[in-house]
Structures are given as C-alpha cells and as structure tokens.
Tab-separated table of C-alpha atoms and ligand atoms in Angstrom:
chain	number	residue	atom	x	y	z
A	1	MET	CA	23.720	-52.072	111.642
A	2	ILE	CA	22.393	-55.385	112.859
A	3	ILE	CA	23.525	-56.547	116.293
A	4	SER	CA	23.271	-60.301	116.785
A	5	PRO	CA	24.252	-61.275	120.349
A	6	SER	CA	25.431	-64.855	120.682
A	7	LEU	CA	23.397	-66.859	123.197
A	8	TYR	CA	26.555	-68.870	123.881
A	9	SER	CA	27.478	-66.177	126.402
A	10	MET	CA	24.033	-65.743	127.961
A	11	HIS	CA	23.707	-66.347	131.719
A	12	PHE	CA	20.943	-68.944	131.644
A	13	ASP	CA	20.113	-68.468	135.306
A	14	HIS	CA	18.941	-64.985	134.215
A	15	PHE	CA	17.259	-66.070	130.983
A	16	ALA	CA	14.065	-64.022	131.455
A	17	GLU	CA	15.750	-60.688	132.127
A	18	GLU	CA	18.487	-61.159	129.536
A	19	ILE	CA	16.081	-62.139	126.747
A	20	LYS	CA	13.956	-59.104	127.651
A	21	ALA	CA	17.012	-56.838	127.352
A	22	LEU	CA	17.753	-58.328	123.923
A	23	ASN	CA	14.131	-57.999	122.803
A	24	GLU	CA	14.265	-54.301	123.624
A	25	THR	CA	17.646	-53.463	122.095
A	26	VAL	CA	18.822	-55.681	119.225
A	27	GLU	CA	17.699	-56.963	115.825
A	28	TRP	CA	18.850	-60.575	115.752
A	29	ILE	CA	19.799	-63.371	118.159
A	30	HIS	CA	22.737	-65.547	117.146
A	31	PHE	CA	22.304	-69.218	118.060
A	32	ASP	CA	25.513	-71.284	117.946
A	33	VAL	CA	24.905	-74.991	117.418
A	34	MET	CA	27.999	-77.145	118.094
A	35	ASP	CA	27.921	-80.919	117.811
A	36	GLY	CA	31.135	-81.902	119.630
A	37	ASN	CA	32.382	-83.184	116.294
A	38	PHE	CA	32.795	-80.405	113.727
A	39	VAL	CA	34.117	-78.388	116.689
A	40	PRO	CA	35.341	-79.706	120.051
A	41	ASN	CA	32.448	-78.266	122.047
A	42	LEU	CA	28.718	-78.856	122.549
A	43	THR	CA	26.000	-76.254	122.857
A	44	PHE	CA	22.277	-76.225	122.226
A	45	GLY	CA	19.641	-78.467	120.711
A	46	PRO	CA	16.306	-77.535	119.107
A	47	GLY	CA	14.428	-77.473	122.440
A	48	ILE	CA	16.393	-74.420	123.526
A	49	LEU	CA	15.675	-72.699	120.207
A	50	GLN	CA	11.941	-73.366	120.709
A	51	THR	CA	12.196	-71.744	124.145
A	52	VAL	CA	13.920	-68.704	122.656
A	53	ARG	CA	11.271	-68.566	119.899
A	54	ARG	CA	8.482	-68.573	122.511
A	55	ASN	CA	10.150	-65.645	124.275
A	56	SER	CA	11.261	-63.508	121.365
A	57	GLU	CA	10.081	-62.243	118.013
A	58	LEU	CA	13.624	-61.324	116.973
A	59	PHE	CA	15.226	-62.860	113.889
A	60	LEU	CA	16.850	-66.129	115.037
A	61	ASP	CA	20.178	-66.501	113.304
A	62	VAL	CA	21.256	-70.159	113.530
A	63	HIS	CA	24.965	-70.902	113.026
A	64	LEU	CA	25.460	-74.636	112.521
A	65	MET	CA	28.924	-75.840	113.524
A	66	VAL	CA	27.990	-79.473	112.880
A	67	ASN	CA	29.087	-82.244	110.545
A	68	ASP	CA	25.553	-82.907	109.280
A	69	PRO	CA	24.069	-79.503	108.447
A	70	ASP	CA	21.667	-81.087	105.949
A	71	TYR	CA	19.863	-82.990	108.720
A	72	TYR	CA	20.109	-80.219	111.323
A	73	SER	CA	18.834	-77.558	108.933
A	74	GLU	CA	15.438	-79.316	109.045
A	75	VAL	CA	15.579	-79.830	112.806
A	76	PHE	CA	16.261	-76.141	113.496
A	77	ALA	CA	13.871	-74.943	110.793
A	78	LYS	CA	11.071	-76.810	112.620
A	79	ALA	CA	12.240	-75.365	115.944
A	80	GLY	CA	11.805	-71.764	114.727
A	81	ALA	CA	15.005	-70.609	112.990
A	82	ASP	CA	14.854	-67.638	110.603
A	83	SER	CA	18.231	-68.333	109.029
A	84	ILE	CA	20.422	-71.393	108.724
A	85	ILE	CA	24.137	-70.753	108.263
A	86	PHE	CA	26.421	-73.727	107.640
A	87	HIS	CA	30.156	-74.192	107.092
A	88	TYR	CA	31.736	-74.583	103.678
A	89	GLU	CA	34.402	-76.827	105.270
A	90	VAL	CA	31.844	-79.601	105.897
A	91	TYR	CA	31.576	-80.262	102.147
A	92	GLU	CA	34.365	-78.340	100.422
A	93	ASP	CA	32.218	-78.848	97.342
A	94	ILE	CA	30.257	-76.075	95.654
A	95	ASP	CA	27.491	-78.319	94.261
A	96	LYS	CA	26.821	-79.902	97.651
A	97	CYS	CA	26.690	-76.436	99.222
A	98	ILE	CA	24.234	-75.264	96.556
A	99	ARG	CA	21.979	-78.264	97.233
A	100	LEU	CA	21.786	-77.345	100.910
A	101	ILE	CA	21.270	-73.637	100.166
A	102	ASP	CA	18.341	-74.616	97.891
A	103	LYS	CA	16.918	-76.865	100.598
A	104	ILE	CA	17.116	-74.069	103.192
A	105	HIS	CA	15.360	-71.731	100.755
A	106	SER	CA	12.682	-74.372	100.111
A	107	MET	CA	11.912	-74.177	103.869
A	108	TYR	CA	11.418	-70.391	103.408
A	109	LEU	CA	14.469	-69.493	105.515
A	110	LYS	CA	17.451	-67.276	104.812
A	111	ALA	CA	20.527	-69.306	103.881
A	112	GLY	CA	24.080	-68.490	104.893
A	113	ILE	CA	27.565	-69.819	104.331
A	114	SER	CA	30.447	-69.466	106.778
A	115	ILE	CA	34.190	-70.005	106.575
A	116	LYS	CA	36.793	-70.567	109.271
A	117	PRO	CA	39.847	-68.255	109.480
A	118	GLY	CA	41.993	-70.726	107.512
A	119	THR	CA	39.676	-71.123	104.501
A	120	SER	CA	40.203	-68.825	101.525
A	121	VAL	CA	37.479	-66.369	100.578
A	122	GLU	CA	38.136	-67.395	96.977
A	123	ALA	CA	36.698	-70.853	97.696
A	124	ILE	CA	33.191	-69.588	98.457
A	125	LYS	CA	32.923	-66.827	95.847
A	126	PRO	CA	30.801	-69.081	93.571
A	127	LEU	CA	28.220	-69.243	96.395
A	128	LEU	CA	27.901	-65.533	97.036
A	129	ASP	CA	25.161	-64.953	94.454
A	130	LYS	CA	23.104	-67.736	96.080
A	131	VAL	CA	23.241	-66.917	99.792
A	132	ASP	CA	21.473	-64.306	101.889
A	133	ILE	CA	24.219	-64.151	104.525
A	134	PHE	CA	27.965	-64.604	104.479
A	135	LEU	CA	29.326	-65.263	107.992
A	136	LEU	CA	33.012	-64.497	108.342
A	137	MET	CA	34.618	-66.185	111.336
A	138	SER	CA	37.162	-63.929	113.027
A	139	VAL	CA	38.102	-66.664	115.522
A	140	GLU	CA	38.428	-70.430	115.197
A	141	PRO	CA	34.855	-71.684	115.762
A	142	GLY	CA	34.129	-73.655	118.922
A	143	PHE	CA	34.374	-71.272	121.864
A	144	GLY	CA	33.212	-67.824	122.876
A	145	GLY	CA	35.490	-65.252	124.475
A	146	GLN	CA	38.454	-65.577	122.077
A	147	SER	CA	40.480	-62.635	120.740
A	148	PHE	CA	39.563	-61.125	117.385
A	149	GLN	CA	41.943	-62.221	114.608
A	150	GLU	CA	43.092	-59.127	112.713
A	151	THR	CA	43.486	-61.115	109.487
A	152	ALA	CA	39.675	-61.041	109.279
A	153	LEU	CA	39.850	-57.362	108.264
A	154	ASP	CA	41.419	-58.003	104.851
A	155	ARG	CA	39.148	-61.001	104.297
A	156	LEU	CA	36.132	-58.843	105.059
A	157	LYS	CA	37.265	-56.221	102.567
A	158	GLU	CA	37.778	-58.912	99.923
A	159	VAL	CA	34.180	-60.125	100.314
A	160	SER	CA	32.755	-56.673	100.489
A	161	ASP	CA	34.654	-55.561	97.339
A	162	TYR	CA	33.420	-58.684	95.547
A	163	ARG	CA	29.854	-57.850	96.569
A	164	SER	CA	30.122	-54.310	95.164
A	165	GLU	CA	31.866	-55.403	91.963
A	166	HIS	CA	29.154	-57.992	91.242
A	167	ASP	CA	26.276	-55.907	92.557
A	168	LEU	CA	25.216	-58.637	94.992
A	169	LYS	CA	22.857	-58.200	97.916
A	170	PHE	CA	23.875	-60.734	100.573
A	171	LEU	CA	24.516	-59.493	104.101
A	172	ILE	CA	27.968	-59.761	105.638
A	173	GLU	CA	28.126	-60.865	109.260
A	174	VAL	CA	31.277	-61.092	111.386
A	175	ASP	CA	31.573	-63.553	114.280
A	176	GLY	CA	34.234	-63.824	116.980
A	177	GLY	CA	35.914	-61.354	119.305
A	178	VAL	CA	33.700	-58.454	118.215
A	179	SER	CA	33.643	-55.482	120.604
A	180	ASP	CA	33.530	-51.695	120.649
A	181	LYS	CA	37.271	-51.813	119.831
A	182	ASN	CA	36.795	-53.244	116.335
A	183	ALA	CA	33.111	-52.657	115.467
A	184	HIS	CA	33.731	-49.339	113.710
A	185	GLU	CA	36.427	-50.818	111.486
A	186	LEU	CA	34.233	-53.836	110.672
A	187	LEU	CA	31.284	-51.654	109.677
A	188	ALA	CA	33.554	-49.380	107.643
A	189	ARG	CA	34.820	-52.424	105.727
A	190	GLY	CA	31.327	-53.566	104.813
A	191	ALA	CA	29.960	-55.650	107.694
A	192	ASP	CA	26.164	-55.393	108.096
A	193	SER	CA	25.695	-57.639	111.097
A	194	LEU	CA	27.936	-58.050	114.121
A	195	VAL	CA	27.781	-61.171	116.268
A	196	ALA	CA	28.932	-60.411	119.800
A	197	GLY	CA	28.838	-62.849	122.690
A	198	SER	CA	31.085	-62.004	125.606
A	199	PHE	CA	31.075	-58.278	124.818
A	200	VAL	CA	27.272	-58.013	125.046
A	201	PHE	CA	26.654	-60.351	127.986
A	202	ASN	CA	29.571	-59.424	130.267
A	203	GLY	CA	28.167	-56.548	132.298
A	204	ASP	CA	25.050	-54.557	131.446
A	205	ILE	CA	23.499	-55.763	128.174
A	206	ARG	CA	21.766	-52.464	127.391
A	207	GLU	CA	24.917	-50.414	127.994
A	208	ASN	CA	27.043	-52.793	125.943
A	209	VAL	CA	24.617	-52.728	123.017
A	210	ALA	CA	24.584	-48.918	123.193
A	211	LYS	CA	28.405	-48.902	123.044
A	212	LEU	CA	28.286	-50.989	119.849
A	213	ARG	CA	25.674	-48.688	118.300
A	214	LYS	CA	27.972	-45.711	118.864
A	215	CYS	CA	30.594	-47.397	116.671
A	216	GLU	CA	28.471	-46.922	113.557
B	1	LIG	C1	32.315	-69.189	118.125
B	1	LIG	C2	30.883	-68.772	117.913
B	1	LIG	C3	30.623	-67.360	118.243
B	1	LIG	C4	30.919	-66.983	119.657
B	1	LIG	C5	31.200	-65.511	119.687
B	1	LIG	O1	32.487	-70.474	117.694
B	1	LIG	O2	30.491	-68.987	116.576
B	1	LIG	O3	29.323	-66.961	117.862
B	1	LIG	O4	29.924	-67.330	120.568
B	1	LIG	O5	31.582	-65.167	120.969
B	1	LIG	P1	32.521	-63.932	121.282
B	1	LIG	O6	31.795	-62.699	120.840
B	1	LIG	O7	32.666	-64.015	122.788
B	1	LIG	O8	33.797	-64.137	120.556
B	2	LIG	ZN1	28.550	-68.103	115.763
C-alpha cells in the first residue's frame, strides 16, 4: 500500500520534525493546491512545494483543486511535482482532459484525474486507459478533517472492477476522511494509495502511519 499524507494537516510550526517523520515512514506526500475559486479555500503555492522538495525525496503527489489546471500543471511541474492530478469537473470534456494528460506526460510526470463525490464514475471511464492515477474523492474537496462518505465504497469498486475487466494499470487513490476505520475496506476494494490528512497528523505521525499499515 502507498500512504500519502496530506500536507494540508501538517503543523507548519513543526515542519522539520514532521517532514522527517514522513521521510522515514511513508511513500508519497499529498500536496493539496486550492485556488479559492474551484473550491472555497486557499492552500499552497509553488514556493512551498519547492521547500518540501528540498527536504524530501518522496514522491510528491500534487492534487490541483483549481480552475486553471493547464497553467498550474506547468507551475507545479517546475516546482518539483512527481504527479499532477486535476479535476474532471473543470472541463467536463474528455478531449480537453486528454490534452492536459498529454501535456503532463510531456513534462515527464505522472498524470491523474479526480472526481468529486457527485460526479459519476461513468463520465471518466474513457480517461482510465490514459492516466497513471485515479483519485477518488470521498469528501467534497476544499477542507481537511471531514467525515468519510460511505458512497465512495461502491464507486471505488466500480473503478476497480473496470480496471480488472480492461486489464488497465492505473493506480487508485482515495482522498478524504481516510483512517484506520476504513483503510482495510478501501484496500480490499482495490485502493492502492490512501491519502490521509487529519488521521496521520493528529497525534504521533509514526504511530498513526503504523496503524494504517496494519489495515493491509
Ligand atoms: C480535501 C483534500 C484532502 C484533505 C484530506 O479537499 O483533497 O487531501 O486534505 O484530509 P482528511 O484526511 O483530513 O480528510
Ligand atoms: Zn487531496
């Protein structure tokens, strides 16, 4: 399993010790970019990603919750991203999504597509043979610390069944309200990567990561 803690919940007054704990325990770091427009909240710019890059060799998983992912894909690629994940809802158009996926690949990064809880899985099926990562939102994007929406379980199974039926290789990542209460079920239904913000950072990071590992 891949654990991808969301920096949204990091305590930035303890950046050095928390990044060290991540470097020693997890595979990826999840970096939520919110523009105050696609979602009603603001988070980080590229300068913060550069700082993380200087302090970590982990895979930097960039989740763009912005209205202009085309522009910001370049900005965060230059800042040190390893993946760029954008939202289908920005375009609601398969050809436009494919153009951005191709652009992300041309920058030698992994490309991912994400959908909000209200968007059908059916809508993005034509993209699943083109992406490296599918990010399933199990909360409405915009804020950390929300409760996991159980409807994500059936949606996860639908994607994971589609992947098996079509012999596809993309990774499935789940984002929002992930904890040791639901991690086992998510992995059993086909998730490869678990984003966890509040669960990992509230309390002892190493202990919380170990609790997630036990869910495998
Ligand atoms: C929500 C973000 C998530 C969030 C997860 O919009 O995409 O990555 O930080 O936080 P938790 O794990 O606290 O739900
Ligand atoms: Zn996220």
